[in-house]
Structures are given as structure tokens and as C-alpha cells.
XYZ file of C-alpha atoms in Angstrom:
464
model
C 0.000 0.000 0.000
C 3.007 2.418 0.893
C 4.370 2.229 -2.607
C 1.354 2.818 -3.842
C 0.880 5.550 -2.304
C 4.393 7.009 -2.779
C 4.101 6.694 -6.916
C 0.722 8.376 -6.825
C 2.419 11.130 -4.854
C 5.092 11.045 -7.462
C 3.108 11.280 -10.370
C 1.115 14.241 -8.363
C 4.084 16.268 -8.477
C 5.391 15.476 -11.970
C 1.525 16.648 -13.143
C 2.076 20.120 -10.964
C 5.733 20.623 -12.262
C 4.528 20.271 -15.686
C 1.969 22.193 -15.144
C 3.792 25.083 -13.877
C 6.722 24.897 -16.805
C 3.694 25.273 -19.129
C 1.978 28.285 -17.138
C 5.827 30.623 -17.022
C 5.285 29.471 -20.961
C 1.955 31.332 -21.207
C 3.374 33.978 -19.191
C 6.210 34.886 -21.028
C 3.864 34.432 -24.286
C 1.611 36.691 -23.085
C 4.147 39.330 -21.946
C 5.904 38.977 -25.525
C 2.508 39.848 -27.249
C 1.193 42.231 -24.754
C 4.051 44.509 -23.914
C 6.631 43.768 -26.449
C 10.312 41.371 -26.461
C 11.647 43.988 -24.331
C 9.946 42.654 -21.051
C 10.793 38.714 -22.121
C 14.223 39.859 -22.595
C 14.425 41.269 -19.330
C 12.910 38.045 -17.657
C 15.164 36.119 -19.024
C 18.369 38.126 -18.934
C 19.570 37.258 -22.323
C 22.167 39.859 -22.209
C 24.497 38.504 -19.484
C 27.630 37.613 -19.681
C 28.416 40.464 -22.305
C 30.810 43.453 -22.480
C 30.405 47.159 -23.796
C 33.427 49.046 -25.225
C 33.661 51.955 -27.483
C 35.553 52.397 -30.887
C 37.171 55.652 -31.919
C 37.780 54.996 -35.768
C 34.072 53.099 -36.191
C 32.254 55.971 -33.674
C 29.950 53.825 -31.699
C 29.672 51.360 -28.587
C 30.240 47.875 -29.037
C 28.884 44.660 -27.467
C 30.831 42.063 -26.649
C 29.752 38.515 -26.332
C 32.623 37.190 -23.419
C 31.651 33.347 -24.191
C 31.946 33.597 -27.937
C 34.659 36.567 -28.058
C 32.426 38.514 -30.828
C 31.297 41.995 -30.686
C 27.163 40.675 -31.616
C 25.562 44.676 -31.062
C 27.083 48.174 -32.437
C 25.589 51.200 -31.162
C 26.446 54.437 -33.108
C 26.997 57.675 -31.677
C 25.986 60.885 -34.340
C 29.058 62.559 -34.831
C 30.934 59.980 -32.645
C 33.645 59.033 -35.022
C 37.311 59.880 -33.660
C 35.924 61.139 -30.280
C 36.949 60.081 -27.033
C 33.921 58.536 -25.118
C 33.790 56.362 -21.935
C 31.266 53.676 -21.853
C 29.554 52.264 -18.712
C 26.389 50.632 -18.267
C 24.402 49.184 -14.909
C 22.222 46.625 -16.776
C 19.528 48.806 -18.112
C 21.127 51.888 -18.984
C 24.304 51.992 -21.127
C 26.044 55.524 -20.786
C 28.662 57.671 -23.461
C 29.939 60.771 -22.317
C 31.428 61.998 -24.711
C 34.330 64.278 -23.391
C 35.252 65.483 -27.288
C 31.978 66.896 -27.751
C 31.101 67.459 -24.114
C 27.833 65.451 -23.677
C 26.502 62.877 -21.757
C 24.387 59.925 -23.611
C 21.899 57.663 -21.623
C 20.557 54.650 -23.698
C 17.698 51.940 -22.514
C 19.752 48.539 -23.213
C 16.091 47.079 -23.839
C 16.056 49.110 -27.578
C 19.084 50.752 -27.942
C 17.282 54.393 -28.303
C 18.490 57.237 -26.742
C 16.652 58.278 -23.283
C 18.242 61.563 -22.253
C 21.167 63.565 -23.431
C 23.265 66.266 -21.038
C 25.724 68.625 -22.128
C 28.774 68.791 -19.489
C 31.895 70.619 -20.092
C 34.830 69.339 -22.463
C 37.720 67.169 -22.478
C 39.037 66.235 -19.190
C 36.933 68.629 -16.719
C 34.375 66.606 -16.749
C 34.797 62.995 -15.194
C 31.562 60.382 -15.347
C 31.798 57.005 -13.681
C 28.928 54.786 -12.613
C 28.921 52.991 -9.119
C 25.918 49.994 -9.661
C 22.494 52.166 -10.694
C 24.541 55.228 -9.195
C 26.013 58.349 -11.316
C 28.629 60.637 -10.213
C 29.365 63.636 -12.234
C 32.441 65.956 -11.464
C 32.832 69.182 -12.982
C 36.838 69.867 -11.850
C 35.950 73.351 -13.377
C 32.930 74.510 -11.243
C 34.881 72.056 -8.277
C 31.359 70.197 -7.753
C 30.872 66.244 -7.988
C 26.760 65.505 -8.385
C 24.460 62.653 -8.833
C 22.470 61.527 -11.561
C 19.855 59.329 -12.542
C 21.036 57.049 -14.898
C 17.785 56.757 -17.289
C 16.707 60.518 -17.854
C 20.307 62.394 -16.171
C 18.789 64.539 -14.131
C 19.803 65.503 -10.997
C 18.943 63.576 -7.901
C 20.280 64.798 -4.474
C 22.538 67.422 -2.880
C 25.968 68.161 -4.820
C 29.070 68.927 -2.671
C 32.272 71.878 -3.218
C 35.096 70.270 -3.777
C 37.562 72.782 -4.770
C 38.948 73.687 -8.582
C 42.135 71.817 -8.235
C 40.739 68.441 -7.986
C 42.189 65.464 -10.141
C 39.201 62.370 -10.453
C 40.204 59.133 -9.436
C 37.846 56.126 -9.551
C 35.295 53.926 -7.332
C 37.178 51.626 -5.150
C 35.433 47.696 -4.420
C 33.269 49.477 -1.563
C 31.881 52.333 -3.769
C 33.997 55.552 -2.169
C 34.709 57.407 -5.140
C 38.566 59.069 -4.427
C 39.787 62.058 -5.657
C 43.003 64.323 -4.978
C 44.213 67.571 -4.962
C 47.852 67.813 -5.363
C 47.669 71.799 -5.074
C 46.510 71.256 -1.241
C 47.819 67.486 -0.303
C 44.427 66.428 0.562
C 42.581 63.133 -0.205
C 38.755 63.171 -0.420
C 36.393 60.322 -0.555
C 32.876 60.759 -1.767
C 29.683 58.437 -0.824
C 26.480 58.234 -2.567
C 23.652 58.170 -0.560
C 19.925 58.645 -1.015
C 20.094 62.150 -0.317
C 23.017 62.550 -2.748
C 26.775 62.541 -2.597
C 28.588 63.615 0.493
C 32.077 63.703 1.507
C 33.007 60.486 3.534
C 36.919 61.636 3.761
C 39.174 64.647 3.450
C 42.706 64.271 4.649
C 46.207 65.663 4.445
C 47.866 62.957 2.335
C 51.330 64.802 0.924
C 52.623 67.836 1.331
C 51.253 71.065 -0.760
C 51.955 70.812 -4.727
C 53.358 67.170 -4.715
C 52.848 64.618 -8.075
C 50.039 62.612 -7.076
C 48.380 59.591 -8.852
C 45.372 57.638 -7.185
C 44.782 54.174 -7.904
C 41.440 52.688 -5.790
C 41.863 49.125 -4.569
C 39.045 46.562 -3.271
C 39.058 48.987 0.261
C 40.709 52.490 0.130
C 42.926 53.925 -2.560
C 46.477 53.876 -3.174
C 48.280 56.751 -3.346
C 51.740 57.494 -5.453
C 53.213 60.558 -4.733
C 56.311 60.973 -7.242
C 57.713 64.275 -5.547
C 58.364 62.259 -2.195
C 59.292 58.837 -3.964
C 56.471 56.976 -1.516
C 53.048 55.074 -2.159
C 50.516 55.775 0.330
C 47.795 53.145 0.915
C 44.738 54.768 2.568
C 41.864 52.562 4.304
C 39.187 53.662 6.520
C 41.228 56.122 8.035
C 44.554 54.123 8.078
C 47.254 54.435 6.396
C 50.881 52.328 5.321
C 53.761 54.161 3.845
C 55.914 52.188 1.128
C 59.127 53.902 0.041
C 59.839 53.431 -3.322
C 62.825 55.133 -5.076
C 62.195 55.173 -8.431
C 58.957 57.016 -9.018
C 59.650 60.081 -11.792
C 57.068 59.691 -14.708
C 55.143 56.790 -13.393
C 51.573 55.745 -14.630
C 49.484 53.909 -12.333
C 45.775 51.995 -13.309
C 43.039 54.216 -11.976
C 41.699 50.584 -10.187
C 43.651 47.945 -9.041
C 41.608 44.503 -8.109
C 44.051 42.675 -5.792
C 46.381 43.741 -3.165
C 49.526 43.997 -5.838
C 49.569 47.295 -7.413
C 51.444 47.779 -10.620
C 53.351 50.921 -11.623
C 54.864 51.436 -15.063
C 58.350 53.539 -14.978
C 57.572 53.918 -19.184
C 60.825 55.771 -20.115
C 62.986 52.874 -17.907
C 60.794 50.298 -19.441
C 60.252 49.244 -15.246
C 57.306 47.574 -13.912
C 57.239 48.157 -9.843
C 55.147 45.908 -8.242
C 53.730 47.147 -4.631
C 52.739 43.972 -2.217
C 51.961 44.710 1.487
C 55.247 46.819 2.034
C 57.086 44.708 -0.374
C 58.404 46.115 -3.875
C 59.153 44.203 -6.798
C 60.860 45.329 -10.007
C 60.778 43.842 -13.182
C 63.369 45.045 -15.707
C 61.515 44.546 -19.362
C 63.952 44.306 -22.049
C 63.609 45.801 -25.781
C 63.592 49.521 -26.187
C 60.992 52.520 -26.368
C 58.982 53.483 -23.820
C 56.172 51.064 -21.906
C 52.469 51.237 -22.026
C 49.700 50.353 -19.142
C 50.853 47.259 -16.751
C 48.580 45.728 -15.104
C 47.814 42.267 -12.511
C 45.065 39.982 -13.551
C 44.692 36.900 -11.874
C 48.643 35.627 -11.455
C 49.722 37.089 -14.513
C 51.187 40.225 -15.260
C 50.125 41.835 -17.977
C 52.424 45.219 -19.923
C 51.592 46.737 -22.932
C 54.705 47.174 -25.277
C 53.751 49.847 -27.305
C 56.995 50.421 -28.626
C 56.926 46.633 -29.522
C 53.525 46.290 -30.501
C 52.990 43.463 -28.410
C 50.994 42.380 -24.965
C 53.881 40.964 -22.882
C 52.524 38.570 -20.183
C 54.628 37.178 -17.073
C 54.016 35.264 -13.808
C 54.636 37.120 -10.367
C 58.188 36.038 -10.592
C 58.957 37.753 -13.783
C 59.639 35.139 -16.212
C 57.611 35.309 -19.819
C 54.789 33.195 -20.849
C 53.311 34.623 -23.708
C 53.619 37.332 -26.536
C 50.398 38.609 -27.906
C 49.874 40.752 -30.979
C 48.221 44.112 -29.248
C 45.644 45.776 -31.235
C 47.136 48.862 -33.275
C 45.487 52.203 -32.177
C 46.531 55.783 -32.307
C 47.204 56.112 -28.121
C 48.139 53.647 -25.521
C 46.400 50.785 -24.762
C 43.815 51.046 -22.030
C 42.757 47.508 -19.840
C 39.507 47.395 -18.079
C 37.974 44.512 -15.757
C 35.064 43.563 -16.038
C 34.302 40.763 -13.104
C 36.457 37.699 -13.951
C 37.300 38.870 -17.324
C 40.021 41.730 -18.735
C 39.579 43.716 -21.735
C 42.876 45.305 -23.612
C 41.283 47.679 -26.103
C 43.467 51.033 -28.314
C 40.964 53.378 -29.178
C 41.755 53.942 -32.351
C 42.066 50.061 -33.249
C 38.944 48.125 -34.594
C 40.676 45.623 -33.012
C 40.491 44.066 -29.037
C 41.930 41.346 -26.501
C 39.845 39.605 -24.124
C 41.546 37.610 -21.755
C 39.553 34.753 -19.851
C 39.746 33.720 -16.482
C 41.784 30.626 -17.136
C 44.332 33.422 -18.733
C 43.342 32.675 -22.319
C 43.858 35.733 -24.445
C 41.408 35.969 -27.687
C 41.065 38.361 -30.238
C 37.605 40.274 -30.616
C 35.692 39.591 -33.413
C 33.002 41.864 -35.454
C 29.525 41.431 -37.313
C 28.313 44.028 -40.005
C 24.982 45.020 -37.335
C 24.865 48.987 -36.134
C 22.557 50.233 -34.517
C 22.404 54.386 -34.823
C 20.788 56.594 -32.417
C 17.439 56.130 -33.409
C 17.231 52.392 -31.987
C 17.213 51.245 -35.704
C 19.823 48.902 -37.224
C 21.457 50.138 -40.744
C 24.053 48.466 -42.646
C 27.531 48.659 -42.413
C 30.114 48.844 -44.984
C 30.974 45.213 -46.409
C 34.009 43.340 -44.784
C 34.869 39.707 -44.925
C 33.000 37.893 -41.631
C 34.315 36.129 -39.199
C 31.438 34.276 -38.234
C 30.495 32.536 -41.755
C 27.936 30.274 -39.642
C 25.935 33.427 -39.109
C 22.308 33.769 -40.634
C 21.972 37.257 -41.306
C 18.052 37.181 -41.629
C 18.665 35.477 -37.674
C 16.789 38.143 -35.374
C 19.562 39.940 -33.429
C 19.858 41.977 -29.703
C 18.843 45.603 -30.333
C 16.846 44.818 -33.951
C 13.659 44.814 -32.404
C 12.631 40.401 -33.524
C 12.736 38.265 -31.186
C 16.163 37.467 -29.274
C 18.466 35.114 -30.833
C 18.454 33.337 -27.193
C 14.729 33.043 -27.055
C 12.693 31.170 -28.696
C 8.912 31.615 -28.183
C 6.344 29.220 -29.499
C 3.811 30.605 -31.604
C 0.992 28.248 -31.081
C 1.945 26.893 -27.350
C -0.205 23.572 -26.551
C -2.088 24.300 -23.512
C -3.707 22.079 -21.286
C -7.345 22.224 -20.676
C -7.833 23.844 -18.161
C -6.067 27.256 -19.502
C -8.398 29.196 -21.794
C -7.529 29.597 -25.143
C -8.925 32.753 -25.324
C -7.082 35.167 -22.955
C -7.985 38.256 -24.533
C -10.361 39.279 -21.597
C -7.122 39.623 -19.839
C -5.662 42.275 -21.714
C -4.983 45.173 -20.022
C -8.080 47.969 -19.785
C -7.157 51.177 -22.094
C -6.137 54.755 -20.070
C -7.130 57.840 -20.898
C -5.323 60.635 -22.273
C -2.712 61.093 -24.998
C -0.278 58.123 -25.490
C 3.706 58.989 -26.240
C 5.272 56.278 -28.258
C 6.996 53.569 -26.175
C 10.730 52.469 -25.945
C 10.029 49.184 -28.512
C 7.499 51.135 -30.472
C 4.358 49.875 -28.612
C 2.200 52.445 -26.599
C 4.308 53.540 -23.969
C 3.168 56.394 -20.879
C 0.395 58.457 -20.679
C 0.851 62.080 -20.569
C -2.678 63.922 -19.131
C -1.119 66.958 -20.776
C -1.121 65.552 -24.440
C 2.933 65.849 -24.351
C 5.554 63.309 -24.936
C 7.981 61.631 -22.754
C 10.640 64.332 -23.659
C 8.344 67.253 -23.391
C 7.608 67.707 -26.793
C 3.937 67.207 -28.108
C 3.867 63.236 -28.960
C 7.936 63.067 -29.177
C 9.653 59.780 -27.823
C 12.777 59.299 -26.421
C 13.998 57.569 -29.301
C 13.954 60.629 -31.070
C 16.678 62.249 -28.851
C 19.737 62.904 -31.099
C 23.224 61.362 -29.880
């Protein structure tokens, strides 16, 4: 009788499991037809696992797919081509600011059109960076740092005085954004809280007019002050001097991941490395002058520029590898992204991507851009590196259906699910309708005026 009663209960819960599998199907049908791919997208989270960079000689922001090494979405910028633009994103927003043409770009990942644009001032005055769904703006000429909200970039919260003389640093792992200013020695630390940004630390670091280059770690910020040959490490309101000698014309990362901090000495092709109050040099032979050095994982990496080559050696200095570095009119820059590092030139249409496991590919590209407008046009023909691509294959940003989602369009339902499920559709508003983000009715405006302000404009219509 047990056993009996133990396959019945079985069976019981197959029937419910099966049952549920095929109701999240009817959801996300529904939610496709209803409301657009936009909202199954975002159920699903089809876009993890993907990196955005931007290219100087092609002008836009490109996607890159970390499992398959391909850039699979462009994103144009008007004008964009040969400016220098920083790209972040949080998930839902991607940002440009644009620091050639002194603007600020927010774009909804979910359709690629442009949400807001904000003018900020030129080259580097104006420094952007993005802590999770948080956005800190620093004017160094006004000597103000502000928040932001990411979608529309309007101002949210209190802004603080900082002082004209202020050189931006970066978030560290903790999300103090540090800055210093060399003119008066001091350190400052900025939070982000609901009420805005606010000044979490201000203290005497170096004397008055020293060289000073930050560097945030996982907790604090590192310090490298080339006028008193010393490296300063600064956490929650402690600090550890390192004496280092050689120190004229360093470069530093803005954010070091780890607790070894790499500083290139270009002109003396020299690669300090700074571990606890241990220091480590590596002489690197050739000639010319060294790029960006940087520790990923137990590797270090150096761009030769002078070589034209990515030079990567364990923590005892020996060489593993030469890689080809992409060829670019200025150094080469590396950002992490989570497990992953990304060498890109800006000028290059060319990238490395180096996995965790220390495997260093080259980026591929597809002919897909999308321009400001949300709408994909056609680039330019060049051989393709992906010849098992179907160009009439729905892809990310084109509006069809994801390329990782596959939605049946006759589901089988069971019985006892109506077939007919257009009595719960959702009941009509009143008032004038602005055109949505995927092109399906999107908010209502009482006032007969679009999202933007203007009289049935969308935010797709925004110009980058």
C-alpha cells in the first residue's frame, strides 16, 4: 500500500511541475505579445555575460559577447567618429559621455534608443563614472561632484564643493569614489547616498603641490606621490607608507583589483610591483617606452607599445606569452570587467579579451549597427568572421525576437487554460499616449505631451 501511495504522490508532483513549466510558458507568451520582447528579454536576462566598449575609428559602442569573443551589437553615436567617449552601463542603462563633444548619452539597453542627453563641459573637466544604478558627475571646473539618474540624467540629491584643483580618481570595491588635490595634499572620498553625494573623507595625504596619482583598490585607494618617492595606501582612516625610489614619470591603473599594485616607470621600461610593504621590479627588455601594466589573476600583464605586443609574465617575472596588441593611435587602455580583462586602443577596430583561465582571444566583429534612433542600418561590407551566421537570424537591439529566445507561436495548452485570454488584456487609459521604448504604446501624458516634453515626441527621437 506504501508504494502505492508514494508513486501516486510522485506522479502528483510530476503533473504540478509540468503544469507550472507550461503556465511561465503562457506567461512569457503573453508578456511577448502584450508589452513587447523587451519585457521577455528582461525576464530572461539574455544579455548577461556580455561586455560594452567603445571604438574611436568606427564611432559607436560595441557589445561584446565574453563566451563567444564577438562583438554581436554596435551602437552608433551621431558625430561619434574619432571622439573620445567612456562607456559604462548598470544593466539597463548603457552611458557615453562623450568628453570630445562634451555630452553625456543615456541609452535603454532594452532598444538601444536614446533616453536623455546632457551637455557637461569638455575634455578632461568633466569625469563620469557609474557605481551599480549610481552616477557621479564631477565638474573639476565649477569644483562640484553631483548625482544623476542614470535613465533621464537629471539631478537627484545634494551636490558637494570640492575645490577647482581636484584630479578624479575612480570607485574603489566598496563604492567611495577618491579624488586628490595635489595643489593642497588632501585626499577626499565621496559616498552616494539617497540624499546625494557627500564627503566620507578629506585628509592631508602629501605635502602642498606634490605629483600625485590615485589608484582605488578593493578597500581604500592607493596613493603614489612621485615628488616624495612613496606610495601611500589609505583605508578607513589608516594608512601604510611604502618607500619606493624610483617614481619620476610613473603611470598607475586608476583601479587595481588585488592587493599587488602595478606601476609602469615607461621611459625605464620598469614595472614596480607594490605587495603589502614589499616592492618588486621587473626590468623589461627591448627599447621605447612602456604602455599600461597591469595584474590579472597571477599574470602580469604590460603593454609594449613600442613593440607592438601584450607581454605577459608570472609574479616572478619570467615570460609566458607574446600577444599581438591591437594597433590604435594612443596607448592601450585595460579594463575589468568581473572575472574577465579587456585590452582595447581606441583607435584600433581591433580588441583582446583575456579569460579567467588566462586565455587571451582576439575580438571579433559582425556588419549590425545600430544608430541613435534604436534602428539597425548596414555597415560597410568586410569579410566575416562568423560565416555560420544567418543574417536574416533576429539579433539583440533589432527589435525580432532574441536570438536566445525562442517563443512558441501556437503553445499547446492544457485544458484547463483558456484559449482565449484576450479578456485579460490590459483595460485602455485615458489621455494622450507617447510612443513607447520598442514602439508599442508607452506612458500616458494627461497633458497631451511626450515623454521628452515635446507634443507626442519619444525618447527615441533624442539625437546622440
Amino acid at each position: 500500500m506504501l508504494p502505492l501511495i508514494t508513486q501516486i504522490a510522485k506522479r502528483r508532483s510530476l503533473a504540478v511541475a509540468a503544469g507550472a513549466a507550461l503556465v511561465a510558458i503562457v506567461v512569457i507568451a503573453a508578456a511577448t505579445t502584450w508589452f513587447g520582447v523587451g519585457v521577455a528579454t528582461k525576464v530572461l536576462k539574455v544579455d548577461s555575460g556580455e561586455i560594452w566598449m567603445w571604438s574611436r575609428s568606427q564611432g559607436e559602442a560595441q557589445r561584446v559577447n565574453v563566451h563567444s569573443g564577438a562583438v554581436d551589437t554596435r551602437r552608433a553615436l551621431t558625430n561619434g567618429q574619432g571622439h573620445e567617449v567612456t562607456v559604462m552601463d548598470d544593466g539597463r542603462n548603457l552611458l557615453l559621455h562623450d568628453r570630445t563633444a562634451g555630452s553625456v548619452t543615456s541609452v535603454d539597453l532594452a532598444t538601444l534608443g536614446t533616453s536623455a542627453q546632457r551637455p557637461v563641459e569638455r575634455g578632461s573637466q568633466t569625469a563620469v563614472a557609474m557605481w551599480r544604478d549610481k552616477v557621479l558627475v564631477i565638474d573639476t571646473a565649477a569644483g562640484t561632484a553631483s548625482t544623476v539618474d542614470p535613465e533621464n540624467l537629471s539631478a537627484s540629491g545634494q551636490s558637494v564643493a570640492l575645490g577647482r584643483d581636484v584630479t578624479p580618481g575612480a570607485f574603489d570595491g566598496e563604492g567611495t569614489y577618491w579624488l586628490a588635490s595635489a595643489a593642497k595634499g588632501q585626499l577626499i572620498g565621496l559616498s552616494i547616498g539617497r540624499e546625494g553625494v557627500h564627503v566620507a573623507h578629506r585628509t592631508r595625504i602629501a605635502p602642498d603641490k606634490h605629483t600625485l596619482q590615485l589608484s582605488a583598490l578593493d578597500s581604500g585607494v592607493a596613493v603614489v606621490d612621485s615628488t616624495a618617492k612613496a606610495v601611500t595606501v589609505y583605508t578607513e582612516s589608516k594608512r601604510r607608507v611604502i618607500e619606493v625610489d624610483d617614481l619620476q614619470d610613473t603611470w598607475v591603473a586608476p583601479r587595481t583589483i588585488g592587493e599587488r599594485i602595478a606601476i609602469t616607470v615607461p621611459t625605464r621600461r620598469t614595472v614596480l610591483l607594490v605587495s603589502g610593504s614589499d616592492v618588486r621590479r621587473y626590468a623589461i627588455p627591448g627599447e621605447g617606452e612602456l604602455g599600461e601594466a597591469i595584474v590579472f589573476g597571477d599574470r602580469l600583464y604590460i603593454a609594449d607599445a613600442a613593440g607592438g605586443t601584450l607581454l605577459v609574465l608570472n609574479l616572478e617575472g619570467s615570460l609566458i606569452e607574446t600577444v599581438p596588441l591591437p594597433a590604435g593611435e594612443e596607448r592601450v587602455e585595460f579594463t575589468r570587467h568581473d572575472s574577465r580583462l579587456l585590452v582595447t586602443a581606441p583607435g584600433s577596430e581591433q580588441a583582446l579579451l583575456v579569460d579567467p583561465d588566462a586565455k587571451v582571444r582576439q575580438i571579433r566583429t559582425d556588419k549590425t549597427v545600430v544608430t541613435d534612433s534604436g534602428r539597425p542600418t548596414p555597415q560597410p561590407d568586410r569579410p566575416s568572421q562568423r560565416p555560420d551566421r544567418n543574417p536574416d537570424k533576429p539579433r539583440p537591439g533589432n527589435r525580432g525576437t532574441p536570438e536566445d529566445v525562442r517563443i512558441p507561436s501556437t503553445p499547446q495548452l492544457p485544458s484547463w487554460i483558456p484559449s482565449d485570454l484576450s479578456q485579460y488584456r490590459p483595460k485602455a487609459t485615458t489621455g494622450s499616449t507617447s510612443p513607447g521604448r520598442n514602439g508599442t504604446p508607452g506612458q500616458t501624458n494627461t497633458q497631451g505631451q511626450g515623454i521628452d516634453g515635446a507634443p507626442g515626441s519619444a525618447r527615441d527621437g533624442v539625437s546622440g
